Coordinates of C-alpha atoms in Angstrom, one line a residue:
M1 CA -49.0 -16.4 -19.7
V2 CA -47.6 -19.2 -22.4
F3 CA -44.9 -16.7 -23.5
R4 CA -43.5 -16.0 -19.7
H5 CA -43.3 -20.2 -18.9
S6 CA -41.0 -21.0 -22.2
L7 CA -40.0 -18.4 -21.2
R8 CA -38.8 -19.4 -17.7
I9 CA -38.6 -22.9 -19.2
F10 CA -35.6 -21.6 -21.3
I11 CA -33.5 -19.7 -18.3
V12 CA -33.5 -22.5 -16.5
I13 CA -32.0 -25.0 -19.5
T14 CA -29.1 -21.9 -19.7
I15 CA -28.7 -21.5 -16.3
V16 CA -28.1 -24.8 -15.9
S17 CA -26.3 -26.0 -19.0
G18 CA -24.3 -22.5 -18.5
Y19 CA -23.2 -23.6 -14.5
T20 CA -22.5 -27.2 -16.0
F21 CA -20.4 -25.4 -18.7
L22 CA -18.3 -23.9 -16.3
S23 CA -18.3 -26.6 -14.1
Y24 CA -16.0 -28.2 -16.6
Y25 CA -14.1 -26.0 -17.4
Y26 CA -13.5 -25.1 -14.1
H27 CA -11.7 -28.7 -13.3
R28 CA -10.0 -28.3 -16.4
G29 CA -8.0 -25.2 -15.3
A30 CA -9.5 -23.0 -17.4
L31 CA -11.5 -20.5 -14.3
T32 CA -9.8 -19.8 -10.9
V33 CA -11.8 -21.0 -7.7
N34 CA -12.6 -17.2 -7.3
Q35 CA -13.9 -16.8 -10.6
F36 CA -15.6 -20.1 -11.0
L37 CA -16.4 -18.9 -7.1
V38 CA -18.4 -16.2 -8.6
A39 CA -20.1 -17.7 -10.9
S40 CA -21.7 -20.3 -8.4
I41 CA -22.8 -17.5 -6.1
T42 CA -25.1 -15.6 -8.8
A43 CA -26.0 -19.3 -10.2
L44 CA -27.1 -19.8 -7.1
L45 CA -29.3 -16.6 -6.4
L46 CA -30.8 -17.4 -10.0
V47 CA -32.4 -19.8 -9.0
I48 CA -33.6 -19.0 -5.7
S49 CA -34.9 -15.6 -7.7
I50 CA -36.8 -18.0 -9.8
I51 CA -38.0 -20.5 -7.4
I52 CA -39.5 -17.3 -5.9
L53 CA -41.3 -16.1 -8.5
L54 CA -42.9 -19.3 -8.9
K55 CA -45.6 -18.3 -6.3
S56 CA -48.7 -16.6 -7.3
I57 CA -48.3 -12.6 -7.2
Q58 CA -49.3 -11.2 -4.1
Q59 CA -51.2 -8.4 -1.9
K60 CA -47.9 -6.1 -1.2
V61 CA -46.0 -6.9 1.8
A62 CA -45.5 -3.8 3.5
T63 CA -42.1 -2.4 3.6
P64 CA -39.3 -0.9 6.0
N65 CA -40.8 2.9 5.4
F66 CA -39.6 5.4 7.6
N67 CA -39.7 9.6 8.6
L68 CA -36.1 9.8 8.8
S69 CA -35.1 12.8 8.1
W70 CA -34.0 14.5 11.8
I71 CA -30.8 12.0 10.7
V72 CA -30.3 11.0 7.4
H73 CA -29.4 15.2 7.2
A74 CA -26.2 14.4 9.6
L75 CA -25.0 11.2 8.1
P76 CA -22.7 12.7 5.9
S77 CA -21.0 14.6 8.6
I78 CA -21.0 11.5 11.4
V79 CA -19.0 9.4 8.4
F80 CA -17.0 12.6 8.2
I81 CA -15.5 12.5 11.7
L82 CA -15.7 9.0 12.3
T83 CA -13.7 8.7 9.1
G84 CA -11.2 11.3 10.4
V85 CA -11.7 9.1 14.3
D86 CA -9.2 6.2 12.1
V87 CA -7.0 8.5 10.6
Y88 CA -6.0 10.0 13.9
L89 CA -5.9 6.9 15.9
Y90 CA -4.5 4.0 13.0
K91 CA -3.0 7.2 10.4
H92 CA -5.9 5.2 7.8
L93 CA -9.2 4.2 7.5
S94 CA -10.3 1.6 8.9
I95 CA -12.4 -0.4 11.6
Y96 CA -14.6 3.0 12.3
S97 CA -15.0 3.7 8.3
V98 CA -16.4 -0.2 7.3
L99 CA -19.1 -0.1 10.1
S100 CA -20.2 3.3 9.4
L101 CA -20.3 3.3 5.7
I102 CA -22.8 -0.2 5.7
T103 CA -24.7 1.4 8.6
I104 CA -25.2 4.7 7.1
F105 CA -26.3 2.2 4.1
I106 CA -28.9 0.7 6.2
I107 CA -30.5 3.4 7.1
L108 CA -30.6 5.0 4.1
T109 CA -32.2 1.9 2.5
L110 CA -35.1 1.9 5.5
S111 CA -35.6 6.2 4.6
K112 CA -38.6 7.1 3.6
R113 CA -37.7 9.3 0.9
D114 CA -35.9 7.8 -2.4
L115 CA -34.4 11.2 -2.7
D116 CA -32.0 10.5 0.3
I117 CA -30.0 8.0 -1.1
A118 CA -29.0 10.2 -4.4
V119 CA -28.4 12.7 -2.5
F120 CA -26.8 11.9 1.5
G121 CA -26.0 8.7 0.3
T122 CA -24.0 10.2 -2.4
A123 CA -22.3 13.3 0.0
T124 CA -21.3 10.6 2.4
M125 CA -18.9 8.2 0.0
V126 CA -17.6 12.2 -1.3
M127 CA -17.0 12.5 2.6
I128 CA -15.0 9.2 2.4
I129 CA -13.1 10.9 -0.7
A130 CA -12.3 13.8 0.6
V131 CA -10.7 12.1 3.7
L132 CA -8.2 10.1 0.9
Y133 CA -7.5 13.2 -0.6
S134 CA -6.4 14.8 2.7
I135 CA -3.6 11.8 3.2
Y136 CA -2.5 10.5 0.4
M137 CA -1.6 12.8 -3.3
P138 CA -4.0 12.0 -6.2
S139 CA -5.0 11.0 -8.6
F140 CA -5.6 7.3 -7.7
G141 CA -6.4 5.9 -11.4
N142 CA -4.3 5.3 -13.9
D143 CA -5.4 6.5 -17.0
T144 CA -6.7 9.8 -15.1
W145 CA -2.5 10.9 -14.7
R146 CA -1.9 10.5 -18.8
D147 CA -4.9 12.9 -19.5
A148 CA -4.0 15.1 -16.7
I149 CA -0.8 15.2 -18.2
Q150 CA -1.5 15.9 -21.7
A151 CA -4.0 18.8 -19.9
L152 CA -0.8 20.1 -18.0
Q153 CA 0.5 20.5 -21.7
I154 CA -2.5 22.1 -23.3
V155 CA -2.3 24.5 -21.4
E156 CA 1.5 25.2 -21.4
R157 CA 0.9 24.8 -25.2
G158 CA -1.6 26.6 -25.5
G159 CA -3.8 24.2 -27.7
L160 CA -3.2 20.2 -29.6
R161 CA -0.4 20.7 -31.4
D162 CA 3.4 18.8 -29.7
L163 CA 2.2 17.3 -27.2
T164 CA 4.0 14.7 -26.4
V165 CA 1.2 13.0 -24.5
F166 CA -1.4 11.7 -26.5
H167 CA -3.5 8.2 -27.8
T168 CA -4.6 6.4 -30.0
A169 CA -8.4 5.2 -29.4
Y170 CA -8.7 9.6 -28.1
P171 CA -8.1 11.4 -31.7
F172 CA -9.9 14.5 -29.3
P173 CA -9.1 14.3 -27.0
L174 CA -11.5 15.6 -25.0
V175 CA -11.8 15.2 -21.6
S176 CA -8.2 16.2 -21.2
L177 CA -9.2 19.5 -22.7
L178 CA -12.0 19.9 -19.8
Y179 CA -9.5 19.4 -17.3
A180 CA -7.2 22.3 -19.0
V181 CA -10.5 24.3 -19.5
H182 CA -11.6 24.1 -15.9
S183 CA -7.6 24.5 -14.4
I184 CA -7.3 27.1 -16.6
V185 CA -10.9 28.9 -15.4
T186 CA -10.5 27.5 -11.6
D187 CA -6.7 27.6 -11.0
M188 CA -6.0 24.4 -10.0
D189 CA -3.4 22.3 -11.3
T190 CA -5.0 20.0 -14.1
I191 CA -4.8 17.0 -11.8
W192 CA -7.1 18.1 -9.1
S193 CA -9.7 19.3 -12.3
S194 CA -10.0 15.1 -12.7
N195 CA -10.2 15.1 -8.7
V196 CA -13.1 17.7 -8.8
L197 CA -14.7 16.4 -12.4
G198 CA -14.1 12.6 -10.8
V199 CA -16.7 13.7 -7.9
L200 CA -19.4 15.5 -10.6
Y201 CA -19.3 12.1 -12.1
I202 CA -20.7 10.2 -9.0
L203 CA -23.2 13.3 -8.4
L204 CA -24.9 13.0 -11.8
L205 CA -24.4 9.5 -12.2
T206 CA -26.7 9.4 -8.5
L207 CA -28.8 12.2 -9.8
W208 CA -29.3 10.7 -13.4
I209 CA -30.5 7.9 -12.0
Y210 CA -32.8 8.5 -9.7
L211 CA -34.3 10.8 -12.6
L212 CA -34.5 8.5 -14.9
T213 CA -36.3 5.8 -12.7
K214 CA -38.6 7.9 -12.1
K215 CA -39.6 8.1 -16.1
L216 CA -39.8 5.0 -16.2
N217 CA -42.6 5.0 -13.2
T218 CA -41.1 2.2 -11.5
E219 CA -41.6 1.9 -7.0
H220 CA -38.1 1.8 -5.0
H221 CA -35.8 4.3 -7.2
R222 CA -33.6 3.9 -3.7
V223 CA -32.7 0.4 -5.2
A224 CA -31.4 1.7 -8.1
N225 CA -29.3 4.6 -7.3
L226 CA -28.0 2.2 -3.8
L227 CA -26.7 -0.4 -6.0
A228 CA -25.1 1.6 -8.4
L229 CA -23.1 3.8 -4.9
T230 CA -22.3 0.3 -4.3
T231 CA -21.5 -1.5 -7.0
P232 CA -17.2 -0.8 -7.5
L233 CA -17.0 -0.8 -11.1
I234 CA -19.9 2.1 -11.2
F235 CA -18.1 4.3 -8.3
V236 CA -13.9 4.0 -8.2
W237 CA -14.6 6.3 -11.5
S238 CA -14.8 9.3 -9.0
V239 CA -11.6 8.2 -8.0
W240 CA -10.6 7.8 -11.4
F241 CA -12.1 9.6 -13.9
I242 CA -11.9 8.2 -17.8
P243 CA -13.5 9.2 -20.7
Q244 CA -15.6 5.8 -20.5
T245 CA -17.3 7.9 -17.5
Y246 CA -17.8 11.0 -19.4
A247 CA -19.3 9.4 -21.9
L248 CA -21.3 6.9 -19.9
L249 CA -23.0 10.4 -18.4
I250 CA -24.3 10.9 -21.6
V251 CA -25.6 7.9 -22.7
L252 CA -28.1 8.3 -20.5
P253 CA -30.3 10.8 -21.2
L254 CA -29.6 9.8 -24.7
L255 CA -31.0 6.5 -24.3
F256 CA -33.9 7.2 -21.8
L257 CA -35.3 11.2 -23.0
K258 CA -37.2 12.3 -25.2
L259 CA -35.0 15.2 -25.9
H260 CA -35.3 18.1 -29.1
I261 CA -32.8 17.5 -32.1
I262 CA -30.8 20.1 -31.5
I263 CA -29.6 18.8 -27.9
V264 CA -29.8 15.1 -30.0
M265 CA -27.2 16.4 -31.8
I266 CA -25.2 18.1 -29.6
L267 CA -24.4 14.8 -27.2
T268 CA -24.4 12.7 -30.2
L269 CA -21.6 15.2 -31.2
A270 CA -19.9 15.0 -27.7
L271 CA -19.6 11.5 -27.7
V272 CA -18.7 10.3 -30.0
F273 CA -15.9 13.0 -29.6
G274 CA -15.2 11.4 -25.9
H275 CA -15.2 7.9 -26.1
G276 CA -15.6 6.1 -29.6
G277 CA -16.1 2.6 -28.2
V278 CA -18.9 3.7 -25.4
A279 CA -20.4 5.7 -29.0
L280 CA -20.4 2.4 -30.7
W281 CA -21.5 -0.1 -27.8
T282 CA -24.2 3.0 -27.9
L283 CA -25.1 2.9 -31.5
G284 CA -25.5 -0.5 -31.6
I285 CA -28.0 -0.8 -28.4
F286 CA -29.8 2.6 -30.3
A287 CA -29.7 -0.4 -33.8
V288 CA -30.7 -3.9 -31.9
L289 CA -33.9 -1.5 -30.8
F290 CA -34.8 0.0 -33.8
L291 CA -35.3 -3.0 -35.3
F292 CA -37.0 -4.8 -33.0
M293 CA -39.4 -2.0 -32.5
E294 CA -40.2 -2.0 -36.4
M295 CA -40.4 -6.1 -36.5
L296 CA -42.9 -6.0 -33.5
N297 CA -44.6 -2.2 -35.4
A298 CA -44.0 -0.8 -31.6
K299 CA -45.5 2.4 -31.5
A300 CA -41.9 5.5 -29.3
S301 CA -45.2 6.7 -28.4
T302 CA -45.7 3.7 -25.9
H303 CA -42.7 3.5 -25.1
T304 CA -41.0 6.7 -23.2
F305 CA -37.5 5.8 -22.8
L306 CA -37.6 4.9 -27.4
Q307 CA -38.8 9.0 -28.2
R308 CA -37.8 9.7 -30.9
L309 CA -35.3 6.5 -31.2
S310 CA -35.1 7.0 -34.9
I311 CA -33.8 10.1 -35.9
K312 CA -31.5 9.8 -32.9
L313 CA -29.8 6.2 -34.7
K314 CA -29.9 8.1 -38.1
L315 CA -28.2 11.1 -36.8
F316 CA -25.8 9.0 -34.8
F317 CA -25.1 6.6 -37.3
V318 CA -24.4 10.0 -40.5
I319 CA -21.8 11.7 -36.8
F320 CA -20.3 8.8 -36.1
S321 CA -19.3 7.6 -39.6
V322 CA -18.4 10.4 -40.7
Y323 CA -15.6 10.6 -36.9
V324 CA -13.8 7.1 -37.8
T325 CA -14.1 8.1 -42.0
Y326 CA -11.6 11.3 -41.3
T327 CA -10.0 9.7 -37.6
V328 CA -7.4 6.5 -37.0
I329 CA -10.1 5.6 -34.4
L330 CA -11.8 3.0 -37.0
M331 CA -8.7 1.4 -37.3
V332 CA -8.4 1.5 -33.4
L333 CA -13.0 -0.6 -33.1
K334 CA -11.6 -3.4 -35.8
G335 CA -9.1 -4.6 -33.6
A336 CA -10.8 -4.2 -30.6
V337 CA -13.7 -5.7 -32.0
T338 CA -12.0 -8.2 -33.4
N339 CA -10.6 -8.9 -29.5
V340 CA -14.0 -9.4 -28.0
F341 CA -14.1 -12.1 -30.6
E342 CA -11.3 -13.8 -30.3
A343 CA -11.6 -13.9 -26.0
V344 CA -15.8 -15.1 -27.0
A345 CA -13.7 -17.7 -29.6
A346 CA -10.6 -18.3 -27.1
F347 CA -13.2 -18.6 -23.9
L348 CA -15.4 -21.5 -26.0
S349 CA -12.0 -23.3 -26.1
G350 CA -11.3 -23.1 -23.2
E351 CA -7.8 -21.1 -23.3
R352 CA -6.8 -18.2 -22.0
I353 CA -5.1 -15.3 -24.2
L354 CA -1.9 -13.7 -22.3
I355 CA -0.5 -10.4 -23.2
A356 CA 2.5 -9.7 -21.4
T357 CA 2.0 -11.3 -18.1
P358 CA 3.7 -12.3 -15.5
P359 CA 4.9 -16.2 -15.0
I360 CA 4.3 -15.9 -11.5
Q361 CA 1.4 -14.3 -10.3
A362 CA -0.2 -13.8 -6.4
Q363 CA -3.5 -15.5 -6.2
A364 CA -6.0 -13.6 -5.0
P365 CA -7.7 -14.8 -2.0
I366 CA -11.4 -15.5 -1.6
T367 CA -12.6 -12.3 0.6
S368 CA -11.7 -10.5 -3.1
I369 CA -15.1 -11.8 -4.1
L370 CA -16.6 -9.4 -2.4
G371 CA -16.3 -6.7 -5.4
V372 CA -18.2 -8.1 -7.2
I373 CA -21.5 -9.8 -5.7
P374 CA -23.6 -6.5 -6.1
I375 CA -23.1 -7.5 -9.9
A376 CA -24.1 -10.5 -9.4
I377 CA -26.9 -9.3 -7.5
L378 CA -27.3 -7.2 -10.1
V379 CA -27.3 -9.8 -12.7
T380 CA -30.1 -11.6 -10.7
L381 CA -32.5 -8.4 -10.5
G382 CA -32.1 -8.4 -13.8
L383 CA -33.5 -11.7 -14.6
V384 CA -36.2 -11.1 -12.7
R385 CA -37.1 -8.0 -14.7
M386 CA -36.7 -10.0 -17.5
L387 CA -39.5 -12.5 -16.9
E388 CA -41.4 -10.2 -15.5
E389 CA -41.6 -7.6 -18.3
N390 CA -44.2 -6.6 -20.0
D391 CA -43.1 -4.6 -22.8
V392 CA -40.5 -6.6 -25.0
L393 CA -38.3 -3.6 -25.7
L394 CA -36.9 -2.8 -22.2
R395 CA -36.8 -7.1 -22.3
L396 CA -34.6 -6.4 -24.8
L397 CA -32.9 -3.7 -23.3
V398 CA -32.1 -6.1 -20.2
F399 CA -30.8 -8.8 -22.0
I400 CA -28.3 -6.4 -24.2
S401 CA -27.0 -5.8 -20.7
L402 CA -27.1 -9.4 -19.4
A403 CA -24.9 -10.0 -22.5
G404 CA -23.2 -7.2 -21.9
L405 CA -21.7 -8.3 -18.4
A406 CA -21.7 -11.9 -20.0
V407 CA -19.0 -10.6 -22.8
A408 CA -16.6 -9.0 -20.0
Y409 CA -16.8 -12.2 -17.6
V410 CA -16.0 -13.7 -20.3
G411 CA -13.0 -11.8 -21.4
A412 CA -12.3 -11.4 -17.7
V413 CA -11.8 -15.0 -18.0
A414 CA -10.3 -15.7 -21.7
F415 CA -8.3 -12.7 -22.4
P416 CA -7.6 -10.4 -18.8
A417 CA -5.4 -7.2 -20.9
L418 CA -9.1 -6.4 -22.7
D419 CA -10.5 -5.5 -19.3
L420 CA -13.7 -5.8 -20.6
P421 CA -15.3 -5.8 -17.6
R422 CA -14.7 -1.4 -18.3
Y423 CA -15.7 -0.9 -22.3
L424 CA -18.6 -3.3 -21.6
G425 CA -19.5 -4.2 -18.2
L426 CA -19.5 -0.6 -17.0
G427 CA -22.3 0.3 -19.9
S428 CA -24.4 -2.2 -18.7
T429 CA -23.7 -2.2 -15.5
T430 CA -25.6 1.0 -14.8
L431 CA -28.5 0.0 -17.0
L432 CA -28.7 -3.1 -15.2
A433 CA -28.6 -0.5 -11.8
I434 CA -31.6 1.1 -13.8
L435 CA -33.6 -1.2 -14.6
S436 CA -33.2 -2.7 -11.0
P437 CA -36.1 -1.1 -8.8
Q438 CA -39.0 -2.8 -10.6
A439 CA -37.6 -6.5 -10.3
F440 CA -37.1 -5.8 -6.5
E441 CA -40.8 -4.3 -6.6
A442 CA -41.5 -7.8 -8.2
L443 CA -39.8 -9.6 -5.3
T444 CA -41.5 -8.1 -3.2
R445 CA -44.9 -9.4 -4.2
R446 CA -44.2 -12.7 -3.7
G447 CA -45.5 -12.5 -0.5
K448 CA -42.9 -12.0 2.8
L449 CA -40.5 -14.3 1.3
G450 CA -40.1 -13.0 -1.7
A451 CA -39.7 -9.0 0.4
S452 CA -37.2 -10.3 2.7
Y453 CA -35.6 -12.5 0.1
A454 CA -35.8 -9.0 -2.2
Y455 CA -33.9 -6.9 1.5
A456 CA -31.6 -9.5 1.9
L457 CA -30.2 -8.4 -1.1
L458 CA -29.5 -5.3 -0.8
L459 CA -27.9 -6.4 3.1
L460 CA -25.3 -8.6 0.8
A461 CA -24.3 -6.1 -1.7
I462 CA -24.1 -3.5 1.5
L463 CA -22.2 -5.9 3.0
S464 CA -19.7 -7.2 0.0
F465 CA -19.2 -3.3 -0.8
G466 CA -18.2 -2.2 3.0
F467 CA -15.3 -5.3 3.9
A468 CA -14.7 -5.8 0.2
G469 CA -13.0 -2.1 0.9
P470 CA -12.7 0.0 -3.0
L471 CA -11.7 2.4 -1.4
M472 CA -9.5 2.1 2.2
P473 CA -6.6 1.5 0.8
E474 CA -4.7 -0.4 4.2
N475 CA -7.8 -0.9 5.8
P476 CA -7.1 -4.3 7.7
Y477 CA -10.4 -5.1 7.5
T478 CA -11.6 -5.5 4.4
A479 CA -10.1 -7.4 1.7
N480 CA -8.1 -4.8 -0.5
P481 CA -6.4 -4.1 -2.1
Y482 CA -6.9 -7.9 -4.3
P483 CA -10.5 -7.3 -5.0
P484 CA -11.0 -5.6 -8.8
W485 CA -11.5 -2.0 -9.1
S486 CA -10.5 -1.4 -5.7
I487 CA -7.0 1.3 -4.8
S488 CA -4.2 0.5 -2.7
G489 CA -0.5 2.0 -2.7
L490 CA -1.4 4.8 -2.9
I491 CA 1.0 7.7 -2.4
T492 CA 1.4 9.6 0.3
Y493 CA 2.2 14.0 0.3
S494 CA 5.4 13.1 2.1
E495 CA 6.4 11.0 -0.7
A496 CA 5.1 13.6 -3.3
Q497 CA 7.8 15.8 -1.8
E498 CA 10.7 13.3 -1.6
L499 CA 10.1 11.8 -5.3
R500 CA 9.8 15.9 -5.9
N501 CA 13.4 16.3 -4.6
L502 CA 15.2 13.3 -6.3
A503 CA 13.8 14.3 -9.5
P504 CA 17.1 16.6 -10.4
T505 CA 18.9 14.0 -9.3
L506 CA 17.3 11.4 -11.6
C507 CA 19.9 11.1 -15.0
C508 CA 21.3 9.1 -17.7
N509 CA 20.0 5.8 -16.5
N510 CA 17.4 2.8 -16.9
F511 CA 14.6 3.4 -13.9
L512 CA 12.5 0.8 -12.4
I513 CA 9.4 2.4 -9.8
D514 CA 6.6 1.6 -9.5
W515 CA 3.7 3.3 -11.6
R516 CA 1.9 5.0 -9.4
A517 CA 5.3 6.8 -7.9
G518 CA 6.6 7.0 -12.0
S519 CA 3.1 8.9 -12.8
Y520 CA 3.9 11.4 -10.2
L521 CA 7.1 11.9 -11.4
R522 CA 6.6 12.3 -14.8
Y523 CA 3.7 15.2 -13.7
A524 CA 6.1 17.0 -11.3
A525 CA 8.9 17.2 -13.1
Y526 CA 9.1 15.0 -16.9
L527 CA 6.7 17.4 -17.5
W528 CA 7.6 16.7 -21.7
S529 CA 8.2 13.2 -21.5
Q530 CA 7.5 10.4 -24.5
S531 CA 5.6 7.8 -23.9
R532 CA 7.2 3.6 -24.2
Y533 CA 5.9 0.9 -23.6
R534 CA 5.2 0.5 -19.5
G535 CA 6.9 3.7 -18.4
F536 CA 8.1 6.8 -21.1
Y537 CA 11.8 8.6 -21.8
D538 CA 12.9 12.2 -20.9
Y539 CA 15.3 13.5 -23.4
N540 CA 16.4 15.7 -21.5
Y541 CA 17.4 13.8 -18.8
S542 CA 18.4 11.1 -21.0
C543 CA 16.6 8.6 -18.4
T544 CA 13.9 5.5 -19.3
F545 CA 11.4 5.6 -15.9
I546 CA 9.9 1.9 -16.6
Y547 CA 6.5 1.2 -14.2
A548 CA 6.3 -1.7 -12.3
G549 CA 2.3 -2.5 -13.0
S550 CA 2.2 -1.2 -16.0
F551 CA 1.0 -4.1 -18.1
D552 CA 0.6 -6.7 -16.1
L553 CA 4.8 -6.6 -15.4
L554 CA 5.3 -8.0 -12.0
V555 CA 8.9 -7.5 -10.4
T556 CA 10.4 -10.6 -8.4
P557 CA 13.6 -11.0 -7.6
E558 CA 14.5 -13.1 -10.4
Y559 CA 13.5 -10.2 -12.7
L560 CA 15.7 -7.5 -10.7
R561 CA 18.4 -10.0 -11.6
N562 CA 17.7 -9.7 -15.0
F563 CA 16.9 -6.0 -14.9
N564 CA 20.0 -3.3 -15.9
G565 CA 19.6 -0.2 -13.6
S566 CA 18.5 1.6 -11.2
F567 CA 15.7 0.3 -9.3
I568 CA 13.8 2.4 -7.1
L569 CA 11.9 1.1 -4.4
R570 CA 8.6 3.2 -2.2
V571 CA 8.6 1.4 0.7
R572 CA 4.7 1.0 0.9
A573 CA 4.5 -0.1 -2.8
L574 CA 5.4 -3.0 -2.0
H575 CA 1.8 -3.9 -1.1
M576 CA 0.8 -3.4 -4.4
P577 CA -0.3 -6.9 -5.6
E578 CA 0.2 -5.9 -9.1
A579 CA 3.6 -4.0 -8.9
Y580 CA 6.0 -6.7 -6.6
S581 CA 5.4 -10.5 -5.7
P582 CA 4.9 -11.7 -2.1
T583 CA 8.5 -12.6 -2.4
M584 CA 9.7 -9.0 -2.9
S585 CA 9.6 -8.2 1.0
K586 CA 11.4 -10.7 1.7
A587 CA 13.9 -10.4 -0.6
I588 CA 14.2 -6.6 -0.8
D589 CA 17.2 -6.5 2.6
Y590 CA 18.9 -9.5 1.3
E591 CA 19.1 -6.9 -2.5
M592 CA 20.0 -4.1 -0.3
M593 CA 23.2 -6.1 0.7
H594 CA 24.0 -7.8 -1.9
R595 CA 23.9 -4.4 -4.3
S596 CA 25.2 -0.2 -4.4
L597 CA 23.2 1.4 -1.9
V598 CA 22.6 4.8 -3.6
Y599 CA 19.9 6.2 -1.6
N600 CA 18.0 5.3 1.8
S601 CA 15.6 6.7 3.5
N602 CA 11.8 5.7 5.2
N603 CA 9.7 6.1 2.1
F604 CA 12.5 5.2 -0.4
V605 CA 15.5 3.1 -1.7
I606 CA 16.9 3.0 -4.4
L607 CA 19.8 0.2 -5.7
L608 CA 22.0 0.0 -8.8
Y609 CA 22.1 -2.8 -10.3
I610 CA 24.4 -3.6 -13.0
R611 CA 23.7 -6.7 -15.4
R612 CA 27.1 -9.1 -16.2

């Protein structure tokens, strides 16, 4: 009790001092309004949670628990029909999609069966994805195009030699090989193989979360999956499959389950070859847990998630050491770790490291924070778990996850180009979701006030996810496209067909095009082109394609005046905030009157720019 009281005092002091520190940085201009607002909401939720925890533990309050199996089974079909109505009426997802999604998650929250969210919640989201694939040409991600193009080259070459697409961070392109194998077996295009694996990712992740929360002997298993499905940082990769998500599916059983040594070896090899960064993060978790377990002289048998930790650590270290020794991944990881320390140092000094950042950036509206609020809720429940957990090692695992999220936030503020929320935040957020049910239960044991607050947090997560609309492009009732990890500017099938028709005429010039249309063009018409910074070069057609929106290339009227080549404007891409400045919509009419108009249709405009 004395330790727990001291811990609470320490955490309160940390919250107050941290928020004071951030307030000072905000007034200095080091934080944007949205970043400071996220920090303020998080601090408020943390303080309220601590106040509620000061109440003595009471008899468990009866929580909503209804037998809704008669309606739960119909939920995926209902959302499919309502999203179809939206598409029929508005040609994109709209108000019916938002309201049906929110209503369905609320129903699943009240359902008696914990497995319902894992199965029917995932099925509901898959229905929305299916509707999106009927409107827009996949893939919806950026890295996915690189891996799909590489996989298609592997299929045509029959191996890994003489590929023109590669990434130094993935010396052994395991995900691309998965696409290639799936494409050969199913006779699908590699881009559709990536979509299948994305859906499998979210299905397997929710099942893993359900099984692991049961393994940890916690109640309210539905809370973990509900928070995972409503957190854009976790869910968006179902339509944007990346090596990190593949590696994450391996980390979870490797960390929490007692496995045979042969299975441990296979999973470790798959993880290390799949993503070196996630492998290093996992190795760090293993090392810290093992060190504290030895210091505390804890018996592994009393900690289900630490079974065979010593063997896992030694085997992981050997395989990882051999891998980094004989590949270039060591230099990549060394540079990444150095950048993380630079980001932290820059944040502490109130500076920002800007690499290839455009001089003019559109300020995202306040509603963009809706995509981050579920993470703030996970941080709140993580803090509750730390305060209420009796197991020191589980408390340490929560602390590691919170620390990872803190560094990810620091990176997003001080060094945006690192994309630390994805590299450090994804795994940390998933671990917090797995560990959240017991924190939820601790709140429900603080009387009606605590139970009401606990369910209010879930409702806040559902509403934030619904109105953030990370998977609802063009939906005027959501904050899309401004929240982080939301998809926008997707290519329609008619646009894709027109791009294929235009491809043979695009030759011997520089072409400026948005990154989505450019990625599709490369996949469909310039398969063996060479990767370049912010685009690619094709030797056969002697043309260079520059991607608007790639590596923070924000196209403005001023940028176009200094551009030499052809500007391929996809009209719908003007709503991509990462690609075109808000002034482009008004400037394009002027440009069409004063530039050589090469091509004009409902979907595309091609203008010729000659710098003098």
